[in-house]
Structures are given as C-alpha cells and as structure tokens.
PDB file of C-alpha atoms and ligand atoms in Angstrom:
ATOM      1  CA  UNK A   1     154.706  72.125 129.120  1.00  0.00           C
ATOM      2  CA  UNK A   2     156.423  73.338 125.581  1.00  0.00           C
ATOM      3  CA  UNK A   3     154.898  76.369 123.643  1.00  0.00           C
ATOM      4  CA  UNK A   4     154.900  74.009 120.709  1.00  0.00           C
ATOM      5  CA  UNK A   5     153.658  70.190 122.159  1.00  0.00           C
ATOM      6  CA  UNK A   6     151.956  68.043 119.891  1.00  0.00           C
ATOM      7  CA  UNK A   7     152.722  70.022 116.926  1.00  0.00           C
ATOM      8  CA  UNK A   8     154.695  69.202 113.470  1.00  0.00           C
ATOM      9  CA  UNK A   9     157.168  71.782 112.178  1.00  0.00           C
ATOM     10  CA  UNK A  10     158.421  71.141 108.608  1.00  0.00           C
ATOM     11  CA  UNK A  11     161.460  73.610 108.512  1.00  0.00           C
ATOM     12  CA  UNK A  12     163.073  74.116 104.994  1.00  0.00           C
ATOM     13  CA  UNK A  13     167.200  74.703 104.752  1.00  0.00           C
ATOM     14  CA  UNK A  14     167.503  73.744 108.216  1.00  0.00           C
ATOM     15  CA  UNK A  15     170.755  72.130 108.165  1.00  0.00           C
ATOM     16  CA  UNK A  16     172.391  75.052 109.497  1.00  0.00           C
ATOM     17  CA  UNK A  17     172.404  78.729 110.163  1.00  0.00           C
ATOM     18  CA  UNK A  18     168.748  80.278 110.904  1.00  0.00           C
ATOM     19  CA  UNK A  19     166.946  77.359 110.309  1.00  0.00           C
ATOM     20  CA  UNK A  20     168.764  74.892 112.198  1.00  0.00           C
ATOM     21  CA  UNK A  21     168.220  77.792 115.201  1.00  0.00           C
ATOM     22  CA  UNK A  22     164.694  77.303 114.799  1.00  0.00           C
ATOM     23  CA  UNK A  23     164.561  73.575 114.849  1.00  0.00           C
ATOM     24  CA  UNK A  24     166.305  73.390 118.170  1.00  0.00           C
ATOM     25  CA  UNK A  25     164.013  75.753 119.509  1.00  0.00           C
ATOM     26  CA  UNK A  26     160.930  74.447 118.256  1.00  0.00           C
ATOM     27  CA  UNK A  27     162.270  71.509 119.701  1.00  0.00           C
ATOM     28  CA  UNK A  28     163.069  72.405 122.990  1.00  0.00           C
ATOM     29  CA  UNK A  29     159.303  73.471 122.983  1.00  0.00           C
ATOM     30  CA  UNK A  30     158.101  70.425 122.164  1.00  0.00           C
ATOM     31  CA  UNK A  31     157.206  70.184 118.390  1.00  0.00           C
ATOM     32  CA  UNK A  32     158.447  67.341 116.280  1.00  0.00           C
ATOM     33  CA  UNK A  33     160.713  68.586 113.440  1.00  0.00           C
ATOM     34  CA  UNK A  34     161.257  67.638 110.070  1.00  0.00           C
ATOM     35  CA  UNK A  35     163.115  69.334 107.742  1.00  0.00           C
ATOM     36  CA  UNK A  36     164.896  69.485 104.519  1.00  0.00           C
ATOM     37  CA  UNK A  37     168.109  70.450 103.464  1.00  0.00           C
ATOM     38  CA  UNK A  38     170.031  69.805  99.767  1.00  0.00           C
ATOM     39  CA  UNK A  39     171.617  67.337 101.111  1.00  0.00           C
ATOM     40  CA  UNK A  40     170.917  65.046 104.260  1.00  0.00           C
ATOM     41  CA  UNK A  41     175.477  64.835 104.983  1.00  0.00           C
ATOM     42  CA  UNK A  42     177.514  64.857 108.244  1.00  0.00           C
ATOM     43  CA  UNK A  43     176.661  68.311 109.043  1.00  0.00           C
ATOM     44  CA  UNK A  44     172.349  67.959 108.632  1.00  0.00           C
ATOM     45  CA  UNK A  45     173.057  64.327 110.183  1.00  0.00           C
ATOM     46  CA  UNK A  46     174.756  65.913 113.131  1.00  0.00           C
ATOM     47  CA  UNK A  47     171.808  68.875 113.027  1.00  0.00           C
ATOM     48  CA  UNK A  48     169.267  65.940 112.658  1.00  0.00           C
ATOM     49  CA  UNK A  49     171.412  64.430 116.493  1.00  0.00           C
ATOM     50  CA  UNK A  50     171.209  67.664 118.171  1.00  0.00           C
ATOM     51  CA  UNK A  51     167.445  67.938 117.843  1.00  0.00           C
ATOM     52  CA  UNK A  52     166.525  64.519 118.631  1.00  0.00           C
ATOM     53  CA  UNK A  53     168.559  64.497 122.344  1.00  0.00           C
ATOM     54  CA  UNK A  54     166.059  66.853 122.991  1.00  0.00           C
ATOM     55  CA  UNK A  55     164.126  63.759 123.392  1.00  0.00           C
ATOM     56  CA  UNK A  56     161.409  65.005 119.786  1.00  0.00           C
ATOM     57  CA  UNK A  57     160.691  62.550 116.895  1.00  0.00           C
ATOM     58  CA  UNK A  58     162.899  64.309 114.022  1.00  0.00           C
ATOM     59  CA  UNK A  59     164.149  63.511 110.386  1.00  0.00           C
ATOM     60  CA  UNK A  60     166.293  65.238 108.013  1.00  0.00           C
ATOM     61  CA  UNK A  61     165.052  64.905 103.880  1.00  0.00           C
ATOM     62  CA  UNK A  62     167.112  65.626 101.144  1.00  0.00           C
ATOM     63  CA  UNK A  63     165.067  67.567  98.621  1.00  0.00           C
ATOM     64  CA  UNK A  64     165.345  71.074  96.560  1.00  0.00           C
ATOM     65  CA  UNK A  65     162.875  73.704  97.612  1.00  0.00           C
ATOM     66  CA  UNK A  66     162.817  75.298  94.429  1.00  0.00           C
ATOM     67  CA  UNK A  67     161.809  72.038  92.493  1.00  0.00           C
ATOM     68  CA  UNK A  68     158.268  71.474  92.553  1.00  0.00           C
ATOM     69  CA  UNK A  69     157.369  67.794  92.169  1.00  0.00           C
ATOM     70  CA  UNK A  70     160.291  67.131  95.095  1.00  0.00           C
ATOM     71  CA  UNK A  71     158.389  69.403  97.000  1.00  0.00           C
ATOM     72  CA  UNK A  72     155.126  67.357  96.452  1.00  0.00           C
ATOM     73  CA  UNK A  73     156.995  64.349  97.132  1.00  0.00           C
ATOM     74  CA  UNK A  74     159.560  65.115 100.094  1.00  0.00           C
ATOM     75  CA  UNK A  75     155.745  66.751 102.283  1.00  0.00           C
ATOM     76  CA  UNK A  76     154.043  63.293 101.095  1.00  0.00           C
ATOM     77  CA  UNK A  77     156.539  61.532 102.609  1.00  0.00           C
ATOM     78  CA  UNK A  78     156.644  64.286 105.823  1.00  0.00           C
ATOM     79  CA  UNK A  79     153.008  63.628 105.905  1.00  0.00           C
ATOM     80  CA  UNK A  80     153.160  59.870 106.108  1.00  0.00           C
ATOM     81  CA  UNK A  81     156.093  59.814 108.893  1.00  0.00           C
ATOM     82  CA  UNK A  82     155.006  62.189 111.679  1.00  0.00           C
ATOM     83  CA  UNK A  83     151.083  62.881 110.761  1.00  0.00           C
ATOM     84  CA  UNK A  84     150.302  66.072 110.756  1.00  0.00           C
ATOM     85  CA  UNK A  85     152.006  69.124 109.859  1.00  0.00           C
ATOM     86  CA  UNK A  86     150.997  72.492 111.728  1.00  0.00           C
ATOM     87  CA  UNK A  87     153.895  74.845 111.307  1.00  0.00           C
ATOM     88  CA  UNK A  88     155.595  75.429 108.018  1.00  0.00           C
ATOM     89  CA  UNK A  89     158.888  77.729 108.218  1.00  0.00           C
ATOM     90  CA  UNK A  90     159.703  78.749 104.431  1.00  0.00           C
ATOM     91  CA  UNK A  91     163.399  78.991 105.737  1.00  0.00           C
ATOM     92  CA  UNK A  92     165.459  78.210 102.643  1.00  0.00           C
ATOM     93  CA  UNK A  93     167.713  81.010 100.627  1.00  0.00           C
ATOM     94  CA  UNK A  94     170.689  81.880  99.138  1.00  0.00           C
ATOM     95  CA  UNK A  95     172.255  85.087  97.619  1.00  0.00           C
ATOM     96  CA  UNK A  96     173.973  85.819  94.164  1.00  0.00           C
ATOM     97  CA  UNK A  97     174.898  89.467  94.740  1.00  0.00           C
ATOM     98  CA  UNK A  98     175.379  91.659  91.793  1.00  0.00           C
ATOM     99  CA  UNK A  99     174.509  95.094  90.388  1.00  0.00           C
ATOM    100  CA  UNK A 100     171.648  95.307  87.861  1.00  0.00           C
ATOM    101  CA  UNK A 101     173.841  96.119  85.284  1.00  0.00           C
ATOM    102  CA  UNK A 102     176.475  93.140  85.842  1.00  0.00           C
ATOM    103  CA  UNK A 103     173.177  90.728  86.996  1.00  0.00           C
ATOM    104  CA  UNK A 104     173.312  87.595  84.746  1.00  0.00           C
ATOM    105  CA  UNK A 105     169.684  85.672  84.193  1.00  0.00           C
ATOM    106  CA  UNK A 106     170.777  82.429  86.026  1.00  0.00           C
ATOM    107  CA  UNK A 107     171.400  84.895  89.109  1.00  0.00           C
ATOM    108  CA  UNK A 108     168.448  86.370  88.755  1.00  0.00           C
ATOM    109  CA  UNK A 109     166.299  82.877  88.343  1.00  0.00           C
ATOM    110  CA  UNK A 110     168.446  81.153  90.731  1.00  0.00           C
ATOM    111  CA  UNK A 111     167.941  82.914  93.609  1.00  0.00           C
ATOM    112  CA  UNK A 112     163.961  83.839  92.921  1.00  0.00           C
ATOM    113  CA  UNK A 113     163.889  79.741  92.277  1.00  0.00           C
ATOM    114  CA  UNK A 114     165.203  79.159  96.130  1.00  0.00           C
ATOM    115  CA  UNK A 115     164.165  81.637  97.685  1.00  0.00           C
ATOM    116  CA  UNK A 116     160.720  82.593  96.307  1.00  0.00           C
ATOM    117  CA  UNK A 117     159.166  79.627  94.525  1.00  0.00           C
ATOM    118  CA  UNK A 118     160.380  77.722  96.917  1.00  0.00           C
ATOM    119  CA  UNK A 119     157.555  79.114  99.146  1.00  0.00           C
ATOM    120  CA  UNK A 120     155.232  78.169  96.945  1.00  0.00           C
ATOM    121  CA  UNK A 121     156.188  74.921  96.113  1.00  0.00           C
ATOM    122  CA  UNK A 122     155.581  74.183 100.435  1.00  0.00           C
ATOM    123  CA  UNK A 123     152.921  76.135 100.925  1.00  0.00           C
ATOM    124  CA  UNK A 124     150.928  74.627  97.645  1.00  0.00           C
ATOM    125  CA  UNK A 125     152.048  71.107  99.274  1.00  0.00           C
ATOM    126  CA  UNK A 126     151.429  71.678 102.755  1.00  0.00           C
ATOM    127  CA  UNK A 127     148.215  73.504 102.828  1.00  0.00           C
ATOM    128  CA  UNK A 128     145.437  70.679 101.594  1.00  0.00           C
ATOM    129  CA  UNK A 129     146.924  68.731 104.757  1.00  0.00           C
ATOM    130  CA  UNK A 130     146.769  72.137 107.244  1.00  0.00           C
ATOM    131  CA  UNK A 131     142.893  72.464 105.642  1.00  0.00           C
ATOM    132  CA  UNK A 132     141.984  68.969 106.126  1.00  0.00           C
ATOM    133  CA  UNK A 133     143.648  69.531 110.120  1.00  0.00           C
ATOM    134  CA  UNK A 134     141.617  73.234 110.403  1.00  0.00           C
ATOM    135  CA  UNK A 135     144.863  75.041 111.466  1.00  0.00           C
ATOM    136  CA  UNK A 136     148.604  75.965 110.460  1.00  0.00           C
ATOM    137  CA  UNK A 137     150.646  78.387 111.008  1.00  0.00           C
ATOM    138  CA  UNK A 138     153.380  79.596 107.888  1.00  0.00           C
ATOM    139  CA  UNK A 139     156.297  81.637 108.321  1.00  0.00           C
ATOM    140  CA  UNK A 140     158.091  83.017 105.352  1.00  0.00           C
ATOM    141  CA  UNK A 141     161.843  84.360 105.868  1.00  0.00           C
ATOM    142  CA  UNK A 142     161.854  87.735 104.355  1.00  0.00           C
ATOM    143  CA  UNK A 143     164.859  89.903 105.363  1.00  0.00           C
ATOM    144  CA  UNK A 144     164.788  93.918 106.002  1.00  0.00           C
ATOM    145  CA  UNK A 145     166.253  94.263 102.556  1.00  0.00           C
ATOM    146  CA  UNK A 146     162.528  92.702 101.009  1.00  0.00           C
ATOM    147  CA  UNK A 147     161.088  95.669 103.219  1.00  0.00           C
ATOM    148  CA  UNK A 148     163.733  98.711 102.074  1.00  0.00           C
ATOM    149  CA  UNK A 149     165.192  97.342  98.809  1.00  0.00           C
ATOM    150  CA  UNK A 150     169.443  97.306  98.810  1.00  0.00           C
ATOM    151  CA  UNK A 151     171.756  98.626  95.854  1.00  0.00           C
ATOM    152  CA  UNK A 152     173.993  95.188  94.417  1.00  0.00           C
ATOM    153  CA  UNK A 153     170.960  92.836  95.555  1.00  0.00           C
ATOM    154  CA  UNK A 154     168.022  93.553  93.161  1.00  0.00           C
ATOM    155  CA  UNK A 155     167.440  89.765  92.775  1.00  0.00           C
ATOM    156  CA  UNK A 156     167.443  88.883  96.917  1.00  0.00           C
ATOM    157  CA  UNK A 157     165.543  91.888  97.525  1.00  0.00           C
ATOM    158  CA  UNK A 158     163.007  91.337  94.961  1.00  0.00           C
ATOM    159  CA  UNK A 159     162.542  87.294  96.198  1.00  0.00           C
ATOM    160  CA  UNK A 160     162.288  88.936 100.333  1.00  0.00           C
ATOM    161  CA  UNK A 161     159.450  91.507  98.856  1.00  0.00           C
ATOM    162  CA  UNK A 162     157.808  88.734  97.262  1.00  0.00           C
ATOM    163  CA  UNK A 163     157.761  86.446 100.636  1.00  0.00           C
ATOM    164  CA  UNK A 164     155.739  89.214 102.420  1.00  0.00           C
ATOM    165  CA  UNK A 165     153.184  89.056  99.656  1.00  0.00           C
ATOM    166  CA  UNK A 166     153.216  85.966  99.570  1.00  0.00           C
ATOM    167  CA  UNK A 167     152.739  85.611 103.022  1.00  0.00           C
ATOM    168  CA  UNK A 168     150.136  88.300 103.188  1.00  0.00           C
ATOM    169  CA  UNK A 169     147.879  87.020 100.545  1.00  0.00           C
ATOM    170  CA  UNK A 170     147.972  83.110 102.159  1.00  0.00           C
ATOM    171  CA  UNK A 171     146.307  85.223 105.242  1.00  0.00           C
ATOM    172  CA  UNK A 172     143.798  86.352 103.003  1.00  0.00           C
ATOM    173  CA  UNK A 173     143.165  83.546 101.490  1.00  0.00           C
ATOM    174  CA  UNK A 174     142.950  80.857 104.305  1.00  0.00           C
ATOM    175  CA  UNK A 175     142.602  82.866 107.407  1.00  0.00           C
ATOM    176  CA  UNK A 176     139.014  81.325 107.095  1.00  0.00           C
ATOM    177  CA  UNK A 177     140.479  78.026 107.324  1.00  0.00           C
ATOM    178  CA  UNK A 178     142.066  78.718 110.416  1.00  0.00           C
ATOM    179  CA  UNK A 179     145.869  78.889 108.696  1.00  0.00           C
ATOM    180  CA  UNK A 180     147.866  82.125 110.044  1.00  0.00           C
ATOM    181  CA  UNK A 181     150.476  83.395 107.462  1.00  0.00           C
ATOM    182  CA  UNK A 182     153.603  85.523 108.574  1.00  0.00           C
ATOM    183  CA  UNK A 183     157.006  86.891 107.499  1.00  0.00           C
ATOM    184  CA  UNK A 184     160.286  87.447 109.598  1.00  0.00           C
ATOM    185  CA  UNK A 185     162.610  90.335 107.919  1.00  0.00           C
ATOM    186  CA  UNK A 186     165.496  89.456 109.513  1.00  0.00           C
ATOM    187  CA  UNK A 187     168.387  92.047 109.683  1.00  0.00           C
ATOM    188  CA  UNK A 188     171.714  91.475 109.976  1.00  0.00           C
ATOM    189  CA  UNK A 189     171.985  87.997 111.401  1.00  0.00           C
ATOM    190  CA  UNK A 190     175.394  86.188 111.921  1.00  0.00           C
ATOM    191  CA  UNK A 191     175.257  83.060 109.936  1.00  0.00           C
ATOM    192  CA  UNK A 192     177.557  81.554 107.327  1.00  0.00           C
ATOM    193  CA  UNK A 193     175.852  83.583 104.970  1.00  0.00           C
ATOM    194  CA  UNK A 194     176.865  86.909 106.558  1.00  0.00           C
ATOM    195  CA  UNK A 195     180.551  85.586 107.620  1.00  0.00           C
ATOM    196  CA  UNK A 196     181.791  85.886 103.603  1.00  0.00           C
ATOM    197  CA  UNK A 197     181.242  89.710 104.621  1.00  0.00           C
ATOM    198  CA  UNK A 198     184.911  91.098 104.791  1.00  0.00           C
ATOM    199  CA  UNK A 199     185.442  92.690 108.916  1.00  0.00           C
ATOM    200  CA  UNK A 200     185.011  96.058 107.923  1.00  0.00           C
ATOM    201  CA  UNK A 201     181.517  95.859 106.365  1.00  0.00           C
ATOM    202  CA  UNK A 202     180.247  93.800 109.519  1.00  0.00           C
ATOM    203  CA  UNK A 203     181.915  96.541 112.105  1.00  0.00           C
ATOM    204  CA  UNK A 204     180.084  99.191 109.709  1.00  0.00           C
ATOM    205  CA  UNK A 205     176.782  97.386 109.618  1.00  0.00           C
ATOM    206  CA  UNK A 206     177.083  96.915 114.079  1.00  0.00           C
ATOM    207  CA  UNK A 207     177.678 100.632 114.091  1.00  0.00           C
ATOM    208  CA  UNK A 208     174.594 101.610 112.287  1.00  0.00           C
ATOM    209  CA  UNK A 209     172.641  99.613 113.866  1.00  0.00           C
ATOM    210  CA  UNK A 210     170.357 100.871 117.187  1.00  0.00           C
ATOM    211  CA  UNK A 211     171.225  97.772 119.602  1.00  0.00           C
ATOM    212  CA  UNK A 212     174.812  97.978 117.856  1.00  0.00           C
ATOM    213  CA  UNK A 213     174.934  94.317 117.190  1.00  0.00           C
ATOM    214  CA  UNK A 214     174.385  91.772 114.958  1.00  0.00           C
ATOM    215  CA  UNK A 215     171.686  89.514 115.407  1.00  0.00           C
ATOM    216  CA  UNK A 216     172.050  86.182 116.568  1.00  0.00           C
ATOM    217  CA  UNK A 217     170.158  83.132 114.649  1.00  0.00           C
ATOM    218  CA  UNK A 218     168.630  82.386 118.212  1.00  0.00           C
ATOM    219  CA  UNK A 219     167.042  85.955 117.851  1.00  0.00           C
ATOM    220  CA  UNK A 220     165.602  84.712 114.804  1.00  0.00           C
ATOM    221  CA  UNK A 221     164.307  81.287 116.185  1.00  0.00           C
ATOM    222  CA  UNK A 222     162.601  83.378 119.424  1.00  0.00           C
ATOM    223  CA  UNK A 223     159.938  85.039 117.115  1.00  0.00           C
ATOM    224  CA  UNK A 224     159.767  82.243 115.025  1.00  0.00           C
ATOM    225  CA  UNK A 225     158.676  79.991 118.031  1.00  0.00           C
ATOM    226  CA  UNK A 226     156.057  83.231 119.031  1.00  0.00           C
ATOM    227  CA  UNK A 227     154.759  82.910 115.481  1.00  0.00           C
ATOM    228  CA  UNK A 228     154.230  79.176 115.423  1.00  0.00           C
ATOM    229  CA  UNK A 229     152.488  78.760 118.415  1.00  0.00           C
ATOM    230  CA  UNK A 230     149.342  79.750 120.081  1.00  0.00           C
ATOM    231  CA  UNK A 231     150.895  82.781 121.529  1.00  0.00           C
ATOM    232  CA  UNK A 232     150.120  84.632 118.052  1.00  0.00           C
ATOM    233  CA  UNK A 233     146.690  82.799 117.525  1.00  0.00           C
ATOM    234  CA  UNK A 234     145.248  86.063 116.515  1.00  0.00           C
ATOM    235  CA  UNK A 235     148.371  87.879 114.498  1.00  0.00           C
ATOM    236  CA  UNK A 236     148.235  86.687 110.740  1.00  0.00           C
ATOM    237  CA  UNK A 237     149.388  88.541 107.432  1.00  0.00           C
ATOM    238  CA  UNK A 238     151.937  90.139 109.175  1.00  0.00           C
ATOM    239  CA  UNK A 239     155.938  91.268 108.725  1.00  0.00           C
ATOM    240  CA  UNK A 240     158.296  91.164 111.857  1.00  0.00           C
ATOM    241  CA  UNK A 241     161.164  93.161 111.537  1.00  0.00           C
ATOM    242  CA  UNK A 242     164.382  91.186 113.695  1.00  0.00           C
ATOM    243  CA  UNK A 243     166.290  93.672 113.033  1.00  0.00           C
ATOM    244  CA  UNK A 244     167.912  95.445 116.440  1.00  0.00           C
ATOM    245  CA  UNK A 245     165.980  98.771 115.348  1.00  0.00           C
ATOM    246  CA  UNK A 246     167.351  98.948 111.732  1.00  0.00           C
ATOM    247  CA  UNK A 247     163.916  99.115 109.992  1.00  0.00           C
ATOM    248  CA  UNK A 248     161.291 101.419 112.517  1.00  0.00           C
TER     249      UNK A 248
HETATM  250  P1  LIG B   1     172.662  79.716 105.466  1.00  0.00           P
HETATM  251  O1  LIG B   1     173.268  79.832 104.118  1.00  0.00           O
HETATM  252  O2  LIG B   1     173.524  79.577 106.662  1.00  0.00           O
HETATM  253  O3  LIG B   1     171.605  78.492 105.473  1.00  0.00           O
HETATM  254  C1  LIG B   1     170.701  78.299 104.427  1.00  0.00           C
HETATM  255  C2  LIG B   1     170.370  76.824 104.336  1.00  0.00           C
HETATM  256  O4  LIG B   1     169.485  76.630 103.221  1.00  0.00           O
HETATM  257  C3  LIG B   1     171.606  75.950 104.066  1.00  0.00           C
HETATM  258  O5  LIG B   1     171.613  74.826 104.935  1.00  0.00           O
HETATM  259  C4  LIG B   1     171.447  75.556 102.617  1.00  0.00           C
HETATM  260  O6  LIG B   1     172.028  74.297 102.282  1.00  0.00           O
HETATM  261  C5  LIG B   1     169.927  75.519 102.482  1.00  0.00           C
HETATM  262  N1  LIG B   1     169.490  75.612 101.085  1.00  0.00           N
HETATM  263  C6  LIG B   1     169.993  76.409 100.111  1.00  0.00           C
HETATM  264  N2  LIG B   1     169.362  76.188  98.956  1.00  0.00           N
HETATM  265  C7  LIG B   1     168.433  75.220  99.185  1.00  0.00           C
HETATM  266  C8  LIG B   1     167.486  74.551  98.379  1.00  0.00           C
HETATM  267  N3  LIG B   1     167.352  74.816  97.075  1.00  0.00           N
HETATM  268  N4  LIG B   1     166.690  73.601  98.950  1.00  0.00           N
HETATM  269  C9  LIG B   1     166.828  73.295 100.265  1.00  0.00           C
HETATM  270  N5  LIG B   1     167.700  73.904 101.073  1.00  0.00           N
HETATM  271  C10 LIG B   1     168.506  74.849 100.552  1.00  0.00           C
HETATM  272  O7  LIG B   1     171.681  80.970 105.583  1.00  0.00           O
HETATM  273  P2  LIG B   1     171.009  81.680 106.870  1.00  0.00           P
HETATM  274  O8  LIG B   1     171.778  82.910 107.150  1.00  0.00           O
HETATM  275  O9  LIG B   1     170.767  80.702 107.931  1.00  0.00           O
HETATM  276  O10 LIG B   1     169.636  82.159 106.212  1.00  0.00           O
HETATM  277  C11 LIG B   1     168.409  81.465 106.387  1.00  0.00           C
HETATM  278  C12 LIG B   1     167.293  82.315 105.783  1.00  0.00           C
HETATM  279  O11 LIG B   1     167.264  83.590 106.425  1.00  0.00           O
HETATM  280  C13 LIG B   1     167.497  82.594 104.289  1.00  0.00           C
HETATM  281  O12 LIG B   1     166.233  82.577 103.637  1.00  0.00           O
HETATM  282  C14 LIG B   1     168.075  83.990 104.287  1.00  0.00           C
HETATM  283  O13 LIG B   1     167.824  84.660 103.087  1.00  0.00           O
HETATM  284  C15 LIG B   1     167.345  84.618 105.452  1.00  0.00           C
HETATM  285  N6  LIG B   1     168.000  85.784 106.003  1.00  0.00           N
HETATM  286  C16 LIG B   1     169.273  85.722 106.522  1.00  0.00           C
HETATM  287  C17 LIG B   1     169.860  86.853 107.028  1.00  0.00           C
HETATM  288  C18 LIG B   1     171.231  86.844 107.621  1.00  0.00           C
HETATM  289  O14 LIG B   1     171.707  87.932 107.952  1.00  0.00           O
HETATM  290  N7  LIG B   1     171.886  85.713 107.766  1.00  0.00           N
HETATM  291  C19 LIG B   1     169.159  88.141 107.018  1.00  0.00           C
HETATM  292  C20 LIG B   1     167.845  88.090 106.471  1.00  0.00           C
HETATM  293  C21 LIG B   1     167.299  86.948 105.995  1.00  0.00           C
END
C-alpha cells in the first residue's frame, strides 16, 4: 500500500531537479503523475521512463506555466487522460539575479511570470475539477528566501513571498471544499539551479547552515509526499521550512 494510491499528481517543471524528485516519489507511492515541462526532449522523455518503470500511468506535456490559456489547455487535456487530479505541486521557477538598482523590467516580469503567475494559472485551472471531486491538495514551492527576503534577489524573493500568500489564501478560500493549500520554503537544495553557484559560496552556505549540508531534492520530495497525502489531512495554509535549520 502507497501513501499516494489512486491519486493524480499534476507536477509543474518536473523534468528535472526538485520536481522530477517529487514525481519519482509520488510515484513510488502510488500516484499517477503528469507533469509539464517547457519542453517534453530527451531529458523529460527519459524523466517521463524513470517514473513509469515504477509500474504508474505517467505523461510528460509541453506547456509554459506562466502562459495562461496553455495552462487552461495543457490541465484540459491532464483532465481528459488520467481523470482526476488530486495533488497539484506548483513546482516551476527560475531565477534572474540582480540588485535593485541593476534589475531590468523583463527580469523582474520574467521571473514573477514563472514563478508566481504560474501558480495561478494551475490553481485557477485545476481547482473547478478538485471542487467537482470534493478534495485536493496544492503545494506551492516557496524557498526560505520568500520567508527572510535576500539582497541581489528582490524579484525571486518577492515571487517565493507571494507563493505563501497565495497558498495561504487558497486555504481560506476552499478549505470548505475540502482542498488543503501549502508551501515548501526550500533552503539550499542541490539542483542545477544551485550548481551555477561558484565552490566557495556553496562551502559558505554548508557552513552556516545547522545540519551543515545542503539539501538534497529527495529532502524536498519527502515533505512534498507528507503534504499530498492523507498524512496531512488536517494541516492546510501552511509554510514548511526544508531548510536543515536555516530559517527557526
Ligand atoms: P531546476 O532549474 O533544476 O528545475 C526547474 C524546472 O522548471 C526545469 O525543468 C525547467 O525547465 C522548468 N521550467 C522553467 N520555466 C518553466 C516554465 N515557464 N514552464 C514550465 N516549466 C518551466 O530548479 P530546481 O532547483 O529543481 O527548483 C524547483 C523549484 O524549487 C523552483 O520553483 C525553485 O525556485 C524552488 N527552489 C529551489 C531551491 C534550490 O536550492 N534548488 C531552493 C528553494 C526553492
């Protein structure tokens, strides 16, 4: 018996890194996974392999979280292949680093586009069908920075604060529907998006932090898998730091 059997997962950016963590746990629970990625190439095809020998139904979709109508069209199509939907994992993000006063508008818009409106393209797609089923469970990636702010990151930070709003407000909103809404404020995790960090910065970020390691996506996926399932059938509206002890 899985945590997750008989459930749907639509992950977002799960090609690789956190997300792609997440799938193969979900799987390995039980839950059928679809997710989305910019592009459905070798590497999501390969992603798309690895979940599917764990003997789930599974499909990768090419679509752009931040668009809106290919958000409304890639969940229509989710819908229509697996079912149902009962876990939605808001993974998708990117960083443009900058300070303020270097900041260009397209950085700004382009990473509140992926990383926050994103979130509410899926959740404005995927909650008619989790109303209609009486349950769902939504997890928006945050990160520790949305929680503490960080100097050269205004725009990321900004987009991770706005996920735990976003989050908390969906409990607010449709707890009464029986749809749970958390956030994950991951810390330092190591993903491609942490390796372009030069050696020094990662052996300085290890050293400050409590369990004196970075975080592994599979620490990531763990909570996810608590928050998606029954386990947390009475926790909604709430931010879990992964963080080994950064944020107390
Ligand atoms: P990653 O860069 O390895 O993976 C992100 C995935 O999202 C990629 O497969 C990428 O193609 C996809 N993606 C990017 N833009 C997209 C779009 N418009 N539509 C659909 N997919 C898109 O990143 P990682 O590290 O796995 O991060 C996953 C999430 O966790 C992100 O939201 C990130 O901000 C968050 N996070 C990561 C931390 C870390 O230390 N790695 C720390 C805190 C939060």
């Amino acid at each position: 018996m899985g945590l997750l059997d008989g459930k749907t997962a639509l992950i977002t950016g799960a090609a690789r890194g956190i997300g792609k963590a997440i799938a193969l746990k979900f799987a390995s629970e039980g839950a059928n996974v679809a997710f989305t990625d910019l592009a459905i190439d070798e590497n999501a095809q390969n992603t798309e392999k690895e979940i599917a020998a764990m003997g789930v139904k599974t499909k990768g979709y090419a679509s752009n979280a931040a668009n809106f109508e290919d958000t409304a069209k890639v969940v229509a199509e989710i819908h229509k292949d697996f079912g149902r939907i009962d876990i939605l994992v808001n993974n998708a993000g990117i960083t443009r680093d900058g300070l303020m006063m270097r900041m260009s508008e397209q950085q700004w818009d382009m990473v509140i586009n992926v990383n926050l409106k994103s979130a509410f393209n899926f959740i404005h797609a995927c909650t008619p069908i989790m109303m209609r089923q009486k349950s769902g469970s939504i997890i928006n990636m945050s990160s520790v920075v949305g929680v503490s702010g960080n100097a050269g990151q205004a725009n990321y930070s900004a987009s991770k604060a706005g996920m735990i709003g976003l989050a908390k407000s969906i409990a607010k909103e449709l707890g009464s529907r029986g749809i749970r809404a958390n956030a994950i404020a991951p810390g330092f995790i190591i993903t491609e998006m942490t390796d372009q960090l030069s050696e020094e910065v990662k052996a300085d970020w290890a050293k400050n932090i409590p369990l004196r390691r970075g975080g592994t996506p599979e620490d990531v996926a763990n909570v996810a898998t608590f928050l998606a399932s029954d386990l947390s059938s009475y926790v909604s509206g709430q931010v879990v730091n992964v963080c080994g002890g950064m944020n107390t």
